[in-house]
XYZ file of C-alpha atoms in Angstrom:
82
model
C 0.000 0.000 0.000
C 2.933 2.366 0.616
C 3.807 2.242 -3.090
C 0.215 3.141 -3.981
C 0.315 5.993 -1.497
C 3.312 7.451 -3.358
C 1.310 7.345 -6.617
C -1.387 9.601 -5.195
C -1.551 13.213 -3.993
C -4.605 14.539 -2.162
C -4.553 18.200 -1.164
C -5.153 20.498 0.619
C -5.739 18.611 3.833
C -7.308 20.129 5.822
C -9.581 21.340 3.042
C -11.321 24.695 2.957
C -13.986 23.417 0.564
C -11.860 22.251 -2.369
C -10.071 18.914 -2.795
C -7.633 17.905 -5.521
C -6.708 14.285 -6.227
C -3.799 13.666 -8.588
C -2.411 10.251 -9.445
C 0.292 8.713 -11.597
C -2.095 5.804 -12.301
C -5.726 5.739 -13.376
C -8.251 6.245 -10.580
C -11.271 4.045 -11.245
C -13.552 5.190 -8.433
C -13.532 7.793 -5.663
C -15.781 7.830 -2.594
C -15.934 10.332 0.266
C -17.890 9.310 3.336
C -18.487 10.610 6.818
C -17.217 8.777 9.893
C -20.797 7.526 10.281
C -20.483 5.796 6.890
C -22.768 8.150 4.965
C -21.562 8.641 1.380
C -21.111 12.363 0.742
C -19.703 12.052 -2.821
C -18.931 9.206 -5.172
C -17.687 9.043 -8.761
C -17.062 6.061 -11.050
C -14.824 6.481 -14.100
C -15.209 4.012 -16.975
C -11.889 4.956 -18.510
C -10.140 6.046 -15.300
C -8.783 9.509 -14.587
C -5.430 10.898 -13.452
C -6.801 14.088 -11.890
C -10.070 14.914 -10.185
C -11.129 18.093 -8.386
C -14.092 18.373 -6.035
C -15.827 21.396 -4.546
C -16.841 20.416 -1.014
C -18.006 23.748 0.421
C -21.557 22.378 0.772
C -20.421 19.671 3.215
C -20.409 20.302 6.964
C -17.000 20.663 8.623
C -15.591 17.449 10.042
C -13.505 14.363 9.406
C -14.219 12.264 6.318
C -12.824 9.078 4.831
C -11.648 9.235 1.205
C -11.432 5.933 -0.662
C -9.747 5.827 -4.064
C -9.666 2.733 -6.264
C -6.237 2.739 -7.928
C -4.466 -0.177 -9.656
C -7.244 -2.528 -8.508
C -6.702 -1.631 -4.830
C -8.257 0.873 -2.454
C -6.220 3.719 -0.972
C -7.850 5.191 2.137
C -7.093 8.678 3.458
C -8.503 10.759 6.281
C -9.694 14.175 5.068
C -10.540 17.137 7.288
C -13.002 19.711 5.984
C -12.852 23.019 7.847
């Protein structure tokens, strides 16, 4: 998983309402959920994407879990929205 982590940049964290995800490999799916498990955002990409940018200003401040499907595996990151 450490190698996958190096293939992926997620910033800024903490976020002020904007989140950028940039990868050296194709991201197949991205999901952001609250600590309670509620899905706040989710995107599926048929062809895969290297970069994705989300506006999150409509979400309440707090801690979220970001899951990114990359190279057939899931990379999980903790995201703070201020």
